[in-house]
Amino acid sequence: MCQVFAPLLEYSAQRDAYKANANMANRAKMDEDRMINLRESQEQEKAAQQQIAQDLETRQIASRAQVAAGQTGGFLNNNVVMQDIVRQGLEANTMTSQNLERTTAQLGEERRGAATRAQSRINSVARPSRTATVLKIGQGAAEDYQTAQTFGIT
């Protein structure tokens, strides 16, 4: 009779282990996602601060160039100088934006990696099989019946 109930207990234990493992894998993924989101937010803030600083620096340099041109009477070349200063500021901001886009893309890859790792953790513990459990119960019942017949107990 024990051979009939043992597969049920094994099934229950395997089911519980599978569920616990899946829960832990999902929690670990949520933690990883939270860290990735925090890093992405920090990178966005850093890029915004860099662009603001670059805009401020561009304006300061342009103002100094304008004052210098006024003091020296070099108004003819001042327009070219101002355009070059603004171009350099725009290039710096473009590089900052491109770096942020690359970082964001990398963080997206890290998210996909976290999802894959979580699924791998879940897959590392076998899901219990009802079919196997039923077959084990049938085998146990057949063995119990055979034992009972051997000893003349029916």
mmCIF file with all atom_site columns, C-alpha atoms in Angstrom:
data_model
loop_
_atom_site.group_PDB
_atom_site.id
_atom_site.type_symbol
_atom_site.label_atom_id
_atom_site.label_alt_id
_atom_site.label_comp_id
_atom_site.label_asym_id
_atom_site.label_entity_id
_atom_site.label_seq_id
_atom_site.pdbx_PDB_ins_code
_atom_site.Cartn_x
_atom_site.Cartn_y
_atom_site.Cartn_z
_atom_site.occupancy
_atom_site.B_iso_or_equiv
_atom_site.pdbx_formal_charge
_atom_site.auth_seq_id
_atom_site.auth_comp_id
_atom_site.auth_asym_id
_atom_site.auth_atom_id
_atom_site.pdbx_PDB_model_num
ATOM 1   C CA . MET A 1 1   ? 0.000  0.000   0.000   1.00 0.00 ? 1   MET A CA 1
ATOM 2   C CA . CYS A 1 2   ? 2.952  2.351   0.645   1.00 0.00 ? 2   CYS A CA 1
ATOM 3   C CA . GLN A 1 3   ? 4.011  2.008   -2.964  1.00 0.00 ? 3   GLN A CA 1
ATOM 4   C CA . VAL A 1 4   ? 0.748  3.635   -4.051  1.00 0.00 ? 4   VAL A CA 1
ATOM 5   C CA . PHE A 1 5   ? 1.046  6.724   -1.839  1.00 0.00 ? 5   PHE A CA 1
ATOM 6   C CA . ALA A 1 6   ? 4.774  7.360   -2.276  1.00 0.00 ? 6   ALA A CA 1
ATOM 7   C CA . PRO A 1 7   ? 4.384  8.663   -5.860  1.00 0.00 ? 7   PRO A CA 1
ATOM 8   C CA . LEU A 1 8   ? 1.723  11.105  -4.663  1.00 0.00 ? 8   LEU A CA 1
ATOM 9   C CA . LEU A 1 9   ? 4.082  12.423  -2.000  1.00 0.00 ? 9   LEU A CA 1
ATOM 10  C CA . GLU A 1 10  ? 6.911  12.662  -4.551  1.00 0.00 ? 10  GLU A CA 1
ATOM 11  C CA . TYR A 1 11  ? 4.632  14.544  -6.949  1.00 0.00 ? 11  TYR A CA 1
ATOM 12  C CA . SER A 1 12  ? 3.593  16.960  -4.218  1.00 0.00 ? 12  SER A CA 1
ATOM 13  C CA . ALA A 1 13  ? 7.192  17.578  -3.131  1.00 0.00 ? 13  ALA A CA 1
ATOM 14  C CA . GLN A 1 14  ? 8.336  18.092  -6.734  1.00 0.00 ? 14  GLN A CA 1
ATOM 15  C CA . ARG A 1 15  ? 5.439  20.496  -7.384  1.00 0.00 ? 15  ARG A CA 1
ATOM 16  C CA . ASP A 1 16  ? 6.309  22.506  -4.277  1.00 0.00 ? 16  ASP A CA 1
ATOM 17  C CA . ALA A 1 17  ? 10.002 22.638  -5.223  1.00 0.00 ? 17  ALA A CA 1
ATOM 18  C CA . TYR A 1 18  ? 9.124  23.743  -8.753  1.00 0.00 ? 18  TYR A CA 1
ATOM 19  C CA . LYS A 1 19  ? 6.802  26.513  -7.511  1.00 0.00 ? 19  LYS A CA 1
ATOM 20  C CA . ALA A 1 20  ? 9.314  27.738  -4.920  1.00 0.00 ? 20  ALA A CA 1
ATOM 21  C CA . ASN A 1 21  ? 12.088 27.800  -7.517  1.00 0.00 ? 21  ASN A CA 1
ATOM 22  C CA . ALA A 1 22  ? 9.894  29.673  -10.017 1.00 0.00 ? 22  ALA A CA 1
ATOM 23  C CA . ASN A 1 23  ? 8.934  32.226  -7.362  1.00 0.00 ? 23  ASN A CA 1
ATOM 24  C CA . MET A 1 24  ? 12.567 32.816  -6.414  1.00 0.00 ? 24  MET A CA 1
ATOM 25  C CA . ALA A 1 25  ? 13.600 33.118  -10.075 1.00 0.00 ? 25  ALA A CA 1
ATOM 26  C CA . ASN A 1 26  ? 10.855 35.674  -10.695 1.00 0.00 ? 26  ASN A CA 1
ATOM 27  C CA . ARG A 1 27  ? 11.844 37.650  -7.595  1.00 0.00 ? 27  ARG A CA 1
ATOM 28  C CA . ALA A 1 28  ? 15.475 37.669  -8.709  1.00 0.00 ? 28  ALA A CA 1
ATOM 29  C CA . LYS A 1 29  ? 14.409 38.938  -12.140 1.00 0.00 ? 29  LYS A CA 1
ATOM 30  C CA . MET A 1 30  ? 12.327 41.708  -10.582 1.00 0.00 ? 30  MET A CA 1
ATOM 31  C CA . ASP A 1 31  ? 15.340 42.734  -8.494  1.00 0.00 ? 31  ASP A CA 1
ATOM 32  C CA . GLU A 1 32  ? 17.558 42.762  -11.600 1.00 0.00 ? 32  GLU A CA 1
ATOM 33  C CA . ASP A 1 33  ? 14.947 44.777  -13.520 1.00 0.00 ? 33  ASP A CA 1
ATOM 34  C CA . ARG A 1 34  ? 14.722 47.267  -10.663 1.00 0.00 ? 34  ARG A CA 1
ATOM 35  C CA . MET A 1 35  ? 18.520 47.726  -10.683 1.00 0.00 ? 35  MET A CA 1
ATOM 36  C CA . ILE A 1 36  ? 18.573 48.114  -14.475 1.00 0.00 ? 36  ILE A CA 1
ATOM 37  C CA . ASN A 1 37  ? 15.746 50.669  -14.324 1.00 0.00 ? 37  ASN A CA 1
ATOM 38  C CA . LEU A 1 38  ? 17.595 52.632  -11.657 1.00 0.00 ? 38  LEU A CA 1
ATOM 39  C CA . ARG A 1 39  ? 20.768 52.637  -13.732 1.00 0.00 ? 39  ARG A CA 1
ATOM 40  C CA . GLU A 1 40  ? 18.820 53.732  -16.823 1.00 0.00 ? 40  GLU A CA 1
ATOM 41  C CA . SER A 1 41  ? 17.234 56.569  -14.878 1.00 0.00 ? 41  SER A CA 1
ATOM 42  C CA . GLN A 1 42  ? 20.650 57.647  -13.577 1.00 0.00 ? 42  GLN A CA 1
ATOM 43  C CA . GLU A 1 43  ? 22.103 57.575  -17.103 1.00 0.00 ? 43  GLU A CA 1
ATOM 44  C CA . GLN A 1 44  ? 19.234 59.702  -18.425 1.00 0.00 ? 44  GLN A CA 1
ATOM 45  C CA . GLU A 1 45  ? 19.692 62.227  -15.636 1.00 0.00 ? 45  GLU A CA 1
ATOM 46  C CA . LYS A 1 46  ? 23.450 62.324  -16.228 1.00 0.00 ? 46  LYS A CA 1
ATOM 47  C CA . ALA A 1 47  ? 22.944 62.916  -19.972 1.00 0.00 ? 47  ALA A CA 1
ATOM 48  C CA . ALA A 1 48  ? 20.428 65.695  -19.301 1.00 0.00 ? 48  ALA A CA 1
ATOM 49  C CA . GLN A 1 49  ? 22.841 67.374  -16.887 1.00 0.00 ? 49  GLN A CA 1
ATOM 50  C CA . GLN A 1 50  ? 25.685 67.095  -19.405 1.00 0.00 ? 50  GLN A CA 1
ATOM 51  C CA . GLN A 1 51  ? 23.563 68.659  -22.135 1.00 0.00 ? 51  GLN A CA 1
ATOM 52  C CA . ILE A 1 52  ? 22.509 71.515  -19.858 1.00 0.00 ? 52  ILE A CA 1
ATOM 53  C CA . ALA A 1 53  ? 26.144 72.106  -18.880 1.00 0.00 ? 53  ALA A CA 1
ATOM 54  C CA . GLN A 1 54  ? 27.240 71.971  -22.536 1.00 0.00 ? 54  GLN A CA 1
ATOM 55  C CA . ASP A 1 55  ? 24.513 74.460  -23.529 1.00 0.00 ? 55  ASP A CA 1
ATOM 56  C CA . LEU A 1 56  ? 25.581 76.790  -20.724 1.00 0.00 ? 56  LEU A CA 1
ATOM 57  C CA . GLU A 1 57  ? 29.230 76.521  -21.721 1.00 0.00 ? 57  GLU A CA 1
ATOM 58  C CA . THR A 1 58  ? 28.365 77.207  -25.365 1.00 0.00 ? 58  THR A CA 1
ATOM 59  C CA . ARG A 1 59  ? 26.413 80.327  -24.390 1.00 0.00 ? 59  ARG A CA 1
ATOM 60  C CA . GLN A 1 60  ? 29.239 81.543  -22.149 1.00 0.00 ? 60  GLN A CA 1
ATOM 61  C CA . ILE A 1 61  ? 31.851 81.058  -24.871 1.00 0.00 ? 61  ILE A CA 1
ATOM 62  C CA . ALA A 1 62  ? 29.592 82.751  -27.434 1.00 0.00 ? 62  ALA A CA 1
ATOM 63  C CA . SER A 1 63  ? 29.036 85.706  -25.085 1.00 0.00 ? 63  SER A CA 1
ATOM 64  C CA . ARG A 1 64  ? 32.773 86.093  -24.492 1.00 0.00 ? 64  ARG A CA 1
ATOM 65  C CA . ALA A 1 65  ? 33.417 85.934  -28.236 1.00 0.00 ? 65  ALA A CA 1
ATOM 66  C CA . GLN A 1 66  ? 30.794 88.591  -28.857 1.00 0.00 ? 66  GLN A CA 1
ATOM 67  C CA . VAL A 1 67  ? 32.238 90.891  -26.180 1.00 0.00 ? 67  VAL A CA 1
ATOM 68  C CA . ALA A 1 68  ? 35.754 90.343  -27.518 1.00 0.00 ? 68  ALA A CA 1
ATOM 69  C CA . ALA A 1 69  ? 34.588 91.118  -31.041 1.00 0.00 ? 69  ALA A CA 1
ATOM 70  C CA . GLY A 1 70  ? 32.965 94.316  -29.835 1.00 0.00 ? 70  GLY A CA 1
ATOM 71  C CA . GLN A 1 71  ? 36.132 95.388  -28.032 1.00 0.00 ? 71  GLN A CA 1
ATOM 72  C CA . THR A 1 72  ? 38.412 94.679  -30.965 1.00 0.00 ? 72  THR A CA 1
ATOM 73  C CA . GLY A 1 73  ? 36.088 95.755  -33.767 1.00 0.00 ? 73  GLY A CA 1
ATOM 74  C CA . GLY A 1 74  ? 36.200 92.313  -35.402 1.00 0.00 ? 74  GLY A CA 1
ATOM 75  C CA . PHE A 1 75  ? 32.539 92.133  -36.393 1.00 0.00 ? 75  PHE A CA 1
ATOM 76  C CA . LEU A 1 76  ? 33.195 90.664  -39.852 1.00 0.00 ? 76  LEU A CA 1
ATOM 77  C CA . ASN A 1 77  ? 34.561 87.344  -38.604 1.00 0.00 ? 77  ASN A CA 1
ATOM 78  C CA . ASN A 1 78  ? 32.375 87.227  -35.517 1.00 0.00 ? 78  ASN A CA 1
ATOM 79  C CA . ASN A 1 79  ? 29.469 85.522  -37.291 1.00 0.00 ? 79  ASN A CA 1
ATOM 80  C CA . VAL A 1 80  ? 31.718 82.666  -38.445 1.00 0.00 ? 80  VAL A CA 1
ATOM 81  C CA . VAL A 1 81  ? 33.185 82.317  -34.953 1.00 0.00 ? 81  VAL A CA 1
ATOM 82  C CA . MET A 1 82  ? 29.692 82.269  -33.377 1.00 0.00 ? 82  MET A CA 1
ATOM 83  C CA . GLN A 1 83  ? 28.512 79.602  -35.819 1.00 0.00 ? 83  GLN A CA 1
ATOM 84  C CA . ASP A 1 84  ? 31.566 77.481  -35.036 1.00 0.00 ? 84  ASP A CA 1
ATOM 85  C CA . ILE A 1 85  ? 30.972 77.803  -31.288 1.00 0.00 ? 85  ILE A CA 1
ATOM 86  C CA . VAL A 1 86  ? 27.313 76.808  -31.659 1.00 0.00 ? 86  VAL A CA 1
ATOM 87  C CA . ARG A 1 87  ? 28.277 73.900  -33.961 1.00 0.00 ? 87  ARG A CA 1
ATOM 88  C CA . GLN A 1 88  ? 30.732 72.583  -31.367 1.00 0.00 ? 88  GLN A CA 1
ATOM 89  C CA . GLY A 1 89  ? 28.054 72.788  -28.673 1.00 0.00 ? 89  GLY A CA 1
ATOM 90  C CA . LEU A 1 90  ? 25.576 70.916  -30.864 1.00 0.00 ? 90  LEU A CA 1
ATOM 91  C CA . GLU A 1 91  ? 28.169 68.237  -31.635 1.00 0.00 ? 91  GLU A CA 1
ATOM 92  C CA . ALA A 1 92  ? 28.837 67.770  -27.921 1.00 0.00 ? 92  ALA A CA 1
ATOM 93  C CA . ASN A 1 93  ? 25.107 67.401  -27.245 1.00 0.00 ? 93  ASN A CA 1
ATOM 94  C CA . THR A 1 94  ? 24.748 64.969  -30.147 1.00 0.00 ? 94  THR A CA 1
ATOM 95  C CA . MET A 1 95  ? 27.540 62.807  -28.718 1.00 0.00 ? 95  MET A CA 1
ATOM 96  C CA . THR A 1 96  ? 25.862 62.855  -25.317 1.00 0.00 ? 96  THR A CA 1
ATOM 97  C CA . SER A 1 97  ? 22.556 61.774  -26.901 1.00 0.00 ? 97  SER A CA 1
ATOM 98  C CA . GLN A 1 98  ? 24.246 59.010  -28.877 1.00 0.00 ? 98  GLN A CA 1
ATOM 99  C CA . ASN A 1 99  ? 26.028 57.733  -25.776 1.00 0.00 ? 99  ASN A CA 1
ATOM 100 C CA . LEU A 1 100 ? 22.713 57.675  -23.913 1.00 0.00 ? 100 LEU A CA 1
ATOM 101 C CA . GLU A 1 101 ? 21.075 55.741  -26.770 1.00 0.00 ? 101 GLU A CA 1
ATOM 102 C CA . ARG A 1 102 ? 23.907 53.181  -26.722 1.00 0.00 ? 102 ARG A CA 1
ATOM 103 C CA . THR A 1 103 ? 23.650 52.811  -22.955 1.00 0.00 ? 103 THR A CA 1
ATOM 104 C CA . THR A 1 104 ? 19.871 52.433  -23.181 1.00 0.00 ? 104 THR A CA 1
ATOM 105 C CA . ALA A 1 105 ? 20.283 49.746  -25.862 1.00 0.00 ? 105 ALA A CA 1
ATOM 106 C CA . GLN A 1 106 ? 22.809 47.922  -23.665 1.00 0.00 ? 106 GLN A CA 1
ATOM 107 C CA . LEU A 1 107 ? 20.427 48.068  -20.711 1.00 0.00 ? 107 LEU A CA 1
ATOM 108 C CA . GLY A 1 108 ? 17.726 46.586  -22.949 1.00 0.00 ? 108 GLY A CA 1
ATOM 109 C CA . GLU A 1 109 ? 20.078 43.696  -23.680 1.00 0.00 ? 109 GLU A CA 1
ATOM 110 C CA . GLU A 1 110 ? 20.686 43.296  -19.952 1.00 0.00 ? 110 GLU A CA 1
ATOM 111 C CA . ARG A 1 111 ? 16.899 43.082  -19.436 1.00 0.00 ? 111 ARG A CA 1
ATOM 112 C CA . ARG A 1 112 ? 16.653 40.338  -22.055 1.00 0.00 ? 112 ARG A CA 1
ATOM 113 C CA . GLY A 1 113 ? 19.544 38.545  -20.364 1.00 0.00 ? 113 GLY A CA 1
ATOM 114 C CA . ALA A 1 114 ? 17.773 38.798  -17.000 1.00 0.00 ? 114 ALA A CA 1
ATOM 115 C CA . ALA A 1 115 ? 14.639 37.267  -18.527 1.00 0.00 ? 115 ALA A CA 1
ATOM 116 C CA . THR A 1 116 ? 16.677 34.427  -20.009 1.00 0.00 ? 116 THR A CA 1
ATOM 117 C CA . ARG A 1 117 ? 18.448 33.779  -16.712 1.00 0.00 ? 117 ARG A CA 1
ATOM 118 C CA . ALA A 1 118 ? 15.121 33.713  -14.865 1.00 0.00 ? 118 ALA A CA 1
ATOM 119 C CA . GLN A 1 119 ? 13.664 31.227  -17.343 1.00 0.00 ? 119 GLN A CA 1
ATOM 120 C CA . SER A 1 120 ? 16.808 29.113  -17.090 1.00 0.00 ? 120 SER A CA 1
ATOM 121 C CA . ARG A 1 121 ? 16.473 29.043  -13.302 1.00 0.00 ? 121 ARG A CA 1
ATOM 122 C CA . ILE A 1 122 ? 12.854 27.980  -13.613 1.00 0.00 ? 122 ILE A CA 1
ATOM 123 C CA . ASN A 1 123 ? 13.784 25.269  -16.102 1.00 0.00 ? 123 ASN A CA 1
ATOM 124 C CA . SER A 1 124 ? 16.534 23.959  -13.816 1.00 0.00 ? 124 SER A CA 1
ATOM 125 C CA . VAL A 1 125 ? 13.944 22.253  -11.591 1.00 0.00 ? 125 VAL A CA 1
ATOM 126 C CA . ALA A 1 126 ? 11.853 19.637  -13.333 1.00 0.00 ? 126 ALA A CA 1
ATOM 127 C CA . ARG A 1 127 ? 8.127  20.187  -13.466 1.00 0.00 ? 127 ARG A CA 1
ATOM 128 C CA . PRO A 1 128 ? 6.275  17.261  -11.877 1.00 0.00 ? 128 PRO A CA 1
ATOM 129 C CA . SER A 1 129 ? 4.615  14.878  -14.326 1.00 0.00 ? 129 SER A CA 1
ATOM 130 C CA . ARG A 1 130 ? 1.102  13.625  -13.652 1.00 0.00 ? 130 ARG A CA 1
ATOM 131 C CA . THR A 1 131 ? 1.546  10.865  -16.203 1.00 0.00 ? 131 THR A CA 1
ATOM 132 C CA . ALA A 1 132 ? 4.684  9.602   -14.482 1.00 0.00 ? 132 ALA A CA 1
ATOM 133 C CA . THR A 1 133 ? 2.916  9.744   -11.121 1.00 0.00 ? 133 THR A CA 1
ATOM 134 C CA . VAL A 1 134 ? -0.042 7.726   -12.428 1.00 0.00 ? 134 VAL A CA 1
ATOM 135 C CA . LEU A 1 135 ? 2.341  5.168   -13.936 1.00 0.00 ? 135 LEU A CA 1
ATOM 136 C CA . LYS A 1 136 ? 4.238  4.873   -10.644 1.00 0.00 ? 136 LYS A CA 1
ATOM 137 C CA . ILE A 1 137 ? 0.957  4.388   -8.772  1.00 0.00 ? 137 ILE A CA 1
ATOM 138 C CA . GLY A 1 138 ? -0.040 1.687   -11.254 1.00 0.00 ? 138 GLY A CA 1
ATOM 139 C CA . GLN A 1 139 ? 3.332  0.008   -10.904 1.00 0.00 ? 139 GLN A CA 1
ATOM 140 C CA . GLY A 1 140 ? 3.113  0.149   -7.111  1.00 0.00 ? 140 GLY A CA 1
ATOM 141 C CA . ALA A 1 141 ? -0.408 -1.267  -7.158  1.00 0.00 ? 141 ALA A CA 1
ATOM 142 C CA . ALA A 1 142 ? 0.717  -4.093  -9.446  1.00 0.00 ? 142 ALA A CA 1
ATOM 143 C CA . GLU A 1 143 ? 3.679  -4.880  -7.177  1.00 0.00 ? 143 GLU A CA 1
ATOM 144 C CA . ASP A 1 144 ? 1.430  -4.811  -4.082  1.00 0.00 ? 144 ASP A CA 1
ATOM 145 C CA . TYR A 1 145 ? -1.009 -7.166  -5.804  1.00 0.00 ? 145 TYR A CA 1
ATOM 146 C CA . GLN A 1 146 ? 1.806  -9.509  -6.846  1.00 0.00 ? 146 GLN A CA 1
ATOM 147 C CA . THR A 1 147 ? 3.242  -9.504  -3.301  1.00 0.00 ? 147 THR A CA 1
ATOM 148 C CA . ALA A 1 148 ? -0.186 -10.238 -1.861  1.00 0.00 ? 148 ALA A CA 1
ATOM 149 C CA . GLN A 1 149 ? -0.639 -13.148 -4.232  1.00 0.00 ? 149 GLN A CA 1
ATOM 150 C CA . THR A 1 150 ? 2.809  -14.492 -3.413  1.00 0.00 ? 150 THR A CA 1
ATOM 151 C CA . PHE A 1 151 ? 1.931  -14.630 0.283   1.00 0.00 ? 151 PHE A CA 1
ATOM 152 C CA . GLY A 1 152 ? -1.600 -15.763 -0.375  1.00 0.00 ? 152 GLY A CA 1
ATOM 153 C CA . ILE A 1 153 ? -3.207 -12.513 0.820   1.00 0.00 ? 153 ILE A CA 1
ATOM 154 C CA . THR A 1 154 ? -6.048 -11.453 -1.470  1.00 0.00 ? 154 THR A CA 1
#
